[in-house]
CSV table of C-alpha atoms and ligand atoms in Angstrom, one decimal:
chain,number,residue,atom,x,y,z
L,1,LYS,CA,4.8,-21.5,6.4
L,2,ILE,CA,7.9,-20.4,8.3
L,3,MET,CA,10.0,-22.6,6.0
L,4,GLY,CA,8.4,-20.9,3.0
L,5,ALA,CA,9.3,-17.5,4.4
L,6,LEU,CA,12.7,-18.6,5.2
L,7,LYS,CA,13.2,-20.1,1.7
L,8,SER,CA,12.2,-16.8,0.1
L,9,PHE,CA,14.4,-14.9,2.4
L,10,ASN,CA,17.4,-17.2,1.6
L,11,SER,CA,16.7,-17.2,-2.1
L,12,ASN,CA,17.6,-13.5,-2.1
L,13,PRO,CA,21.1,-13.6,-3.3
L,14,ALA,CA,21.9,-10.7,-1.1
L,15,PHE,CA,21.6,-12.9,1.9
L,16,PRO,CA,23.7,-15.9,2.5
L,17,ALA,CA,21.6,-19.0,3.0
L,18,LYS,CA,22.1,-20.2,6.6
L,19,ASP,CA,20.1,-22.7,8.5
L,20,ASP,CA,19.9,-20.5,11.5
L,21,ALA,CA,18.9,-17.4,9.5
L,22,LEU,CA,15.3,-17.3,10.7
L,23,PRO,CA,16.0,-17.1,14.5
L,24,ALA,CA,18.9,-14.7,14.0
L,25,VAL,CA,16.7,-12.5,11.8
L,26,CYS,CA,13.7,-12.7,14.1
L,27,GLU,CA,15.5,-12.2,17.3
L,28,THR,CA,18.1,-9.6,16.5
L,29,GLU,CA,18.4,-8.3,12.9
L,30,LEU,CA,14.8,-7.5,12.0
L,31,PRO,CA,13.8,-6.0,15.4
L,32,ALA,CA,16.9,-4.0,15.4
L,33,ALA,CA,16.3,-2.8,11.8
L,34,ILE,CA,12.8,-1.6,12.9
L,35,ARG,CA,14.0,0.2,15.9
L,36,ASN,CA,17.1,1.7,14.3
L,37,GLY,CA,15.0,3.2,11.5
L,38,GLU,CA,16.4,1.0,8.8
L,39,ILE,CA,12.9,0.2,7.5
L,40,ILE,CA,11.8,3.4,5.9
L,41,ALA,CA,8.8,4.5,3.9
L,42,PHE,CA,9.1,5.3,0.2
L,43,TYR,CA,6.2,7.1,-1.5
L,44,GLN,CA,4.5,6.5,-4.8
L,45,PRO,CA,2.3,9.1,-6.2
L,46,LYS,CA,-1.5,8.6,-6.8
L,47,VAL,CA,-2.7,11.0,-9.4
L,48,ASP,CA,-6.1,12.1,-10.8
L,49,ILE,CA,-6.3,10.0,-14.0
L,50,ARG,CA,-8.2,12.8,-15.8
L,51,THR,CA,-6.0,15.8,-15.0
L,52,GLY,CA,-2.7,14.2,-13.8
L,53,MET,CA,-2.9,16.1,-10.5
L,54,LEU,CA,-1.2,14.6,-7.5
L,55,LYS,CA,-3.8,13.5,-5.0
L,56,GLY,CA,-2.0,11.3,-2.6
L,57,VAL,CA,0.8,8.8,-2.1
L,58,GLU,CA,1.1,5.2,-0.9
L,59,ALA,CA,3.8,4.5,1.6
L,60,LEU,CA,5.8,1.3,0.7
L,61,ALA,CA,8.3,-0.1,3.1
L,62,ARG,CA,12.0,-0.5,2.1
L,63,TRP,CA,14.7,-2.1,4.4
L,64,MET,CA,17.9,-0.1,3.9
L,65,HIS,CA,20.2,-2.8,5.0
L,66,PRO,CA,23.7,-1.6,6.0
L,67,THR,CA,25.5,-4.4,4.1
L,68,ASN,CA,22.9,-6.0,1.7
L,69,GLY,CA,21.5,-2.7,0.2
L,70,MET,CA,17.8,-2.0,-0.3
L,71,VAL,CA,15.6,-5.0,0.5
L,72,PRO,CA,12.2,-5.0,-1.1
L,73,PRO,CA,9.1,-5.6,1.1
L,74,ASP,CA,8.3,-9.0,-0.4
L,75,ARG,CA,11.4,-10.2,1.4
L,76,PHE,CA,10.8,-9.0,4.8
L,77,ILE,CA,7.1,-8.4,5.4
L,78,PRO,CA,6.3,-12.1,5.4
L,79,LEU,CA,9.1,-12.6,7.8
L,80,ALA,CA,7.9,-9.8,10.0
L,81,GLU,CA,4.5,-11.6,10.0
L,82,GLN,CA,6.1,-14.9,10.9
L,83,CYS,CA,8.4,-13.4,13.6
L,84,GLY,CA,5.6,-11.5,15.4
L,85,LEU,CA,7.1,-8.2,14.4
L,86,ILE,CA,4.6,-6.9,11.9
L,87,HIS,CA,2.7,-4.9,14.5
L,88,GLU,CA,5.9,-2.9,15.3
L,89,LEU,CA,6.7,-2.5,11.7
L,90,THR,CA,3.2,-1.3,10.8
L,91,LEU,CA,3.3,1.2,13.7
L,92,SER,CA,6.7,2.4,12.5
L,93,MET,CA,5.3,2.9,8.9
L,94,LEU,CA,2.1,4.6,10.2
L,95,THR,CA,4.3,6.9,12.3
L,96,GLN,CA,6.6,7.8,9.4
L,97,ALA,CA,3.7,8.4,7.1
L,98,MET,CA,1.8,10.6,9.5
L,99,ALA,CA,4.9,12.7,10.3
L,100,GLN,CA,5.5,13.1,6.6
L,101,ALA,CA,1.8,14.0,6.0
L,102,ALA,CA,2.1,16.6,8.7
L,103,LEU,CA,5.2,18.0,7.1
L,104,TRP,CA,3.6,18.2,3.6
L,105,ASN,CA,0.6,19.9,5.2
L,106,GLU,CA,2.9,22.6,6.6
L,107,ARG,CA,4.4,23.1,3.2
L,108,GLY,CA,1.1,23.5,1.6
L,109,LEU,CA,0.9,20.1,0.0
L,110,PRO,CA,-2.1,18.3,1.6
L,111,LEU,CA,-1.8,14.7,0.3
L,112,LYS,CA,-3.8,11.7,1.3
L,113,VAL,CA,-1.3,9.2,2.6
L,114,ALA,CA,-2.0,5.5,2.2
L,115,VAL,CA,-0.4,2.8,4.4
L,116,ASN,CA,-0.5,-0.9,3.9
L,117,LEU,CA,-2.0,-3.0,6.8
L,118,SER,CA,-1.2,-6.6,7.4
L,119,PRO,CA,-4.3,-8.6,8.2
L,120,LEU,CA,-2.6,-9.7,11.3
L,121,SER,CA,-2.8,-6.1,12.6
L,122,LEU,CA,-6.5,-6.3,12.5
L,123,ASP,CA,-6.5,-8.9,15.3
L,124,ILE,CA,-4.3,-6.9,17.7
L,125,PRO,CA,-6.2,-5.5,20.8
L,126,GLY,CA,-5.8,-1.8,21.1
L,127,PHE,CA,-4.8,-1.3,17.5
L,128,VAL,CA,-7.5,1.2,16.7
L,129,GLN,CA,-6.7,3.3,19.7
L,130,LYS,CA,-3.1,3.2,18.8
L,131,ILE,CA,-3.7,4.6,15.4
L,132,VAL,CA,-6.1,7.2,16.8
L,133,ASP,CA,-3.4,8.3,19.3
L,134,LEU,CA,-0.8,8.5,16.6
L,135,LEU,CA,-3.1,10.6,14.5
L,136,ALA,CA,-3.6,13.1,17.5
L,137,GLN,CA,0.1,13.3,18.1
L,138,HIS,CA,0.6,14.4,14.5
L,139,ALA,CA,-2.3,16.8,14.6
L,140,LEU,CA,-3.9,15.1,11.6
L,141,GLN,CA,-7.5,14.4,10.5
L,142,ALA,CA,-8.3,10.7,10.0
L,143,ASP,CA,-9.7,11.4,6.4
L,144,GLN,CA,-6.2,12.3,5.3
L,145,MET,CA,-5.1,8.8,6.0
L,146,VAL,CA,-6.0,5.7,3.9
L,147,LEU,CA,-5.4,2.2,5.2
L,148,GLU,CA,-5.0,-0.3,2.4
L,149,ILE,CA,-6.0,-4.0,3.0
L,150,THR,CA,-5.4,-6.7,0.5
L,151,GLU,CA,-8.4,-8.4,-0.7
L,152,GLY,CA,-8.8,-11.9,0.6
L,153,SER,CA,-6.6,-11.3,3.6
L,154,VAL,CA,-9.5,-10.3,5.8
L,155,VAL,CA,-11.0,-13.8,5.6
L,156,ALA,CA,-8.9,-15.5,8.2
L,157,ASN,CA,-10.5,-13.9,11.2
L,158,LEU,CA,-13.5,-12.3,9.6
L,159,GLY,CA,-15.3,-11.4,12.8
L,160,THR,CA,-12.5,-9.5,14.4
L,161,ALA,CA,-11.2,-8.1,11.2
L,162,LEU,CA,-14.7,-6.7,10.4
L,163,GLY,CA,-15.0,-5.1,13.8
L,164,THR,CA,-11.6,-3.3,13.5
L,165,LEU,CA,-12.3,-2.1,10.1
L,166,ALA,CA,-15.7,-0.8,11.0
L,167,ARG,CA,-14.2,1.1,14.0
L,168,LEU,CA,-11.4,2.5,11.9
L,169,ARG,CA,-14.0,3.7,9.3
L,170,LEU,CA,-16.1,5.2,12.1
L,171,LYS,CA,-13.0,7.2,13.3
L,172,GLY,CA,-12.9,8.6,9.7
L,173,PHE,CA,-10.0,6.7,8.1
L,174,GLY,CA,-10.3,5.9,4.4
L,175,LEU,CA,-10.3,2.1,3.9
L,176,SER,CA,-8.9,0.8,0.6
L,177,ILE,CA,-9.5,-2.7,-0.7
L,178,ASP,CA,-6.1,-3.6,-2.3
L,179,ASP,CA,-5.3,-5.9,-5.2
L,180,TYR,CA,-8.9,-6.1,-6.1
L,181,GLY,CA,-9.6,-9.1,-8.4
L,182,THR,CA,-7.0,-11.4,-6.9
L,183,GLY,CA,-9.0,-12.8,-3.9
L,184,PHE,CA,-12.1,-14.9,-3.7
L,185,SER,CA,-14.4,-13.2,-1.3
L,186,SER,CA,-14.8,-9.8,-3.0
L,187,MET,CA,-18.5,-9.5,-3.1
L,188,GLN,CA,-19.0,-10.6,0.5
L,189,GLN,CA,-16.3,-8.3,1.8
L,190,LEU,CA,-17.5,-5.4,-0.3
L,191,ALA,CA,-21.0,-5.8,1.2
L,192,ARG,CA,-19.8,-6.1,4.8
L,193,ILE,CA,-16.9,-3.7,5.1
L,194,PRO,CA,-17.4,0.0,4.7
L,195,PHE,CA,-14.5,0.6,2.2
L,196,THR,CA,-14.0,4.0,0.7
L,197,GLU,CA,-11.7,3.0,-2.1
L,198,LEU,CA,-11.1,0.1,-4.5
L,199,LYS,CA,-7.8,-0.6,-5.9
L,200,ILE,CA,-7.8,-2.7,-9.1
L,201,ASP,CA,-5.0,-5.2,-9.1
L,202,ARG,CA,-2.3,-4.5,-11.7
L,203,SER,CA,-2.9,-7.8,-13.4
L,204,PHE,CA,-6.2,-6.2,-14.7
L,205,VAL,CA,-4.5,-2.9,-15.5
L,206,HIS,CA,-1.4,-3.5,-17.4
L,207,GLY,CA,-2.1,-5.1,-20.7
L,208,ALA,CA,-5.9,-4.9,-20.4
L,209,HIS,CA,-6.1,-2.8,-23.7
L,210,ALA,CA,-4.8,-5.9,-25.5
L,211,ARG,CA,-7.1,-8.4,-23.8
L,212,GLN,CA,-10.9,-8.3,-24.2
L,213,ASN,CA,-11.5,-10.6,-21.2
L,214,LEU,CA,-9.5,-8.5,-18.9
L,215,ARG,CA,-11.2,-5.4,-20.1
L,216,VAL,CA,-14.7,-6.7,-19.4
L,217,ILE,CA,-13.7,-7.7,-15.8
L,218,LEU,CA,-12.0,-4.3,-15.4
L,219,GLN,CA,-15.0,-2.4,-16.6
L,220,SER,CA,-17.5,-4.2,-14.5
L,221,ALA,CA,-15.3,-3.7,-11.3
L,222,LEU,CA,-15.2,-0.1,-12.1
L,223,ASP,CA,-18.9,0.2,-12.7
L,224,MET,CA,-19.6,-1.6,-9.5
L,225,ALA,CA,-17.3,0.6,-7.5
L,226,LYS,CA,-18.8,3.6,-8.9
L,227,ARG,CA,-22.3,2.5,-7.9
L,228,LEU,CA,-20.9,1.8,-4.4
L,229,GLU,CA,-19.6,5.3,-4.4
L,230,LEU,CA,-16.0,4.2,-4.0
L,231,VAL,CA,-12.9,6.0,-5.1
L,232,THR,CA,-11.3,3.8,-7.9
L,233,VAL,CA,-7.6,3.4,-8.2
L,234,ALA,CA,-5.8,1.5,-10.9
L,235,GLU,CA,-2.4,0.3,-9.9
L,236,GLY,CA,0.4,-0.8,-12.1
L,237,ILE,CA,-0.1,1.8,-15.0
L,238,GLU,CA,3.1,1.2,-17.0
L,239,THR,CA,2.3,2.4,-20.4
L,240,ILE,CA,0.4,5.3,-22.1
L,241,GLU,CA,-2.1,2.6,-23.4
L,242,ASP,CA,-2.8,1.5,-19.8
L,243,TRP,CA,-3.3,5.1,-18.8
L,244,ARG,CA,-5.7,5.9,-21.7
L,245,LEU,CA,-7.8,2.8,-21.2
L,246,LEU,CA,-8.3,3.4,-17.5
L,247,GLN,CA,-9.1,7.0,-18.3
L,248,GLU,CA,-11.8,6.0,-20.8
L,249,SER,CA,-13.1,3.3,-18.4
L,250,GLY,CA,-13.9,6.1,-15.8
L,251,CYS,CA,-11.3,5.1,-13.3
L,252,THR,CA,-10.6,8.1,-10.9
L,253,ILE,CA,-7.0,7.6,-9.6
L,254,GLY,CA,-3.9,6.1,-11.3
L,255,GLN,CA,-0.7,4.9,-9.9
L,256,GLY,CA,2.2,3.1,-11.6
L,257,TYR,CA,5.7,3.3,-13.0
L,258,LEU,CA,4.5,5.5,-16.0
L,259,ILE,CA,3.6,8.2,-13.5
L,260,ALA,CA,6.4,7.6,-10.9
L,261,ARG,CA,8.2,4.9,-9.0
L,262,PRO,CA,8.1,4.7,-5.3
L,263,MET,CA,10.6,7.3,-4.0
L,264,PRO,CA,12.0,8.8,-0.8
L,265,ALA,CA,9.9,11.6,0.6
L,266,ASN,CA,12.6,14.2,-0.2
L,267,ASP,CA,12.5,13.3,-3.9
L,268,LEU,CA,8.8,14.1,-4.2
L,269,PRO,CA,9.1,18.0,-4.6
L,270,VAL,CA,11.6,17.5,-7.5
L,271,TRP,CA,9.4,14.9,-9.2
L,272,LEU,CA,6.4,17.2,-8.7
L,273,LYS,CA,8.1,20.0,-10.5
L,274,GLY,CA,9.0,17.8,-13.5
L,275,HIS,CA,5.5,16.2,-13.5
L,276,HIS,CA,3.8,19.7,-13.7
L,277,ARG,CA,6.0,20.8,-16.6
L,278,ARG,CA,4.8,17.9,-18.7
V,301,C2E,P1,1.0,-3.4,-3.0
V,301,C2E,O1,0.4,-2.8,-1.8
V,301,C2E,O2,0.1,-3.9,-4.0
V,301,C2E,O3,2.0,-2.3,-3.6
V,301,C2E,C1,2.2,-2.0,-5.0
V,301,C2E,C2,3.4,-2.7,-5.5
V,301,C2E,O4,3.5,-2.6,-6.9
V,301,C2E,C3,4.7,-2.0,-4.9
V,301,C2E,O5,5.7,-2.9,-4.8
V,301,C2E,C4,5.0,-1.0,-6.1
V,301,C2E,O6,6.4,-0.6,-6.1
V,301,C2E,C5,4.7,-1.8,-7.2
V,301,C2E,N1,4.3,-1.0,-8.4
V,301,C2E,C6,3.9,0.2,-8.5
V,301,C2E,N2,3.7,0.6,-9.7
V,301,C2E,C7,4.1,-0.4,-10.5
V,301,C2E,C8,4.0,-0.7,-11.9
V,301,C2E,O7,3.7,0.2,-12.8
V,301,C2E,N3,4.4,-1.9,-12.4
V,301,C2E,C9,4.8,-2.8,-11.5
V,301,C2E,N4,5.2,-4.0,-12.0
V,301,C2E,N5,4.8,-2.7,-10.2
V,301,C2E,C10,4.4,-1.5,-9.7
V,301,C2E,P2,6.6,-3.0,-3.5
V,301,C2E,O8,6.9,-1.7,-3.0
V,301,C2E,O9,7.7,-3.9,-3.8
V,301,C2E,O10,5.6,-3.7,-2.5
V,301,C2E,C11,5.1,-5.0,-2.6
V,301,C2E,C12,4.1,-5.4,-1.6
V,301,C2E,O11,4.6,-5.4,-0.3
V,301,C2E,C13,3.0,-4.4,-1.6
V,301,C2E,O12,2.0,-4.6,-2.6
V,301,C2E,C14,2.4,-4.7,-0.2
V,301,C2E,O13,1.5,-5.8,-0.3
V,301,C2E,C15,3.6,-5.1,0.6
V,301,C2E,N6,4.1,-3.9,1.5
V,301,C2E,C16,4.9,-2.8,1.1
V,301,C2E,N7,5.0,-2.0,2.2
V,301,C2E,C17,4.3,-2.6,3.1
V,301,C2E,C18,4.0,-2.2,4.5
V,301,C2E,O14,4.4,-1.1,5.0
V,301,C2E,N8,3.2,-2.9,5.2
V,301,C2E,C19,2.7,-4.1,4.8
V,301,C2E,N9,1.8,-4.9,5.6
V,301,C2E,N10,2.8,-4.5,3.5
V,301,C2E,C20,3.7,-3.7,2.6
V,302,CA,CA1,-1.1,-1.3,-1.4
V,303,CA,CA1,-1.9,-3.4,-4.7
V,304,CA,CA1,0.2,-6.6,-4.0
């Protein structure tokens, strides 16, 4: 597994392949990056798919590497997990996202802010208390925050994960099941975890208008989610056809490059102005 992570890290042309890359990255570079604020949150809009109104954002991690440029999360999240640094990284992302949410609140833009959780975080003792403390420090209500957990990732340690998710839900946090349709335990998890939101994986979203079988799965997922009273989010909306189909299918929230790419927090007001004008 570590070799896999190492391989994908080294396959990034931005990084020279070195046999000792993993220890170096784990022991110095990645922890330093987290502590020095090189890992920053970009935000991608989540809009009401009927009206186009901005409803929330998803925080997505970017490593602003001083020499290698912007490194995408697929390159370093798995590494952080392997190196035992994911907890620190998650807390950094939660802190940034909460500080930003508080700032937007002050400016009269109350947005739901979603943060991705690694399944490993769900096993950490004291994790719930830590998030609750962070929330209090930023004077936020839990229902302004959404925690996205990838479908299928919960299975490893089902008992602990269920307990953690249930406690987070009891505290009032929104819980989103991410990448829905790509895991294997969907039904079981949906029945046992008090999710508030279901995010349809983009493999079912982009291109579904041209493929009958994708459409059937998409529609049944949306119908099920509605009956479970979950907010439905379609990710990966890239074309106007994707948008129309999801709108017609009764999905509530849309996210994707057609609407906006993930952006630094400071760019959001500018995007919003242009978005309103359309
Ligand atoms: P995800 O949670 O499924 O996030 C959605 C990904 O799809 C993002 O990639 C986003 O930039 C991309 N995306 C959005 N709209 C479109 C579209 O219309 N078309 C296409 N092709 N892609 C679109 P990104 O930012 O590279 O993140 C990749 C994955 O890395 C995320 O997938 C998530 O699993 C993980 N990740 C990102 N930030 C964090 C984090 O802070 N913590 C953890 N644990 N994982 C993170
Ligand atoms: Ca996500
Ligand atoms: Ca997703
Ligand atoms: Ca994903």
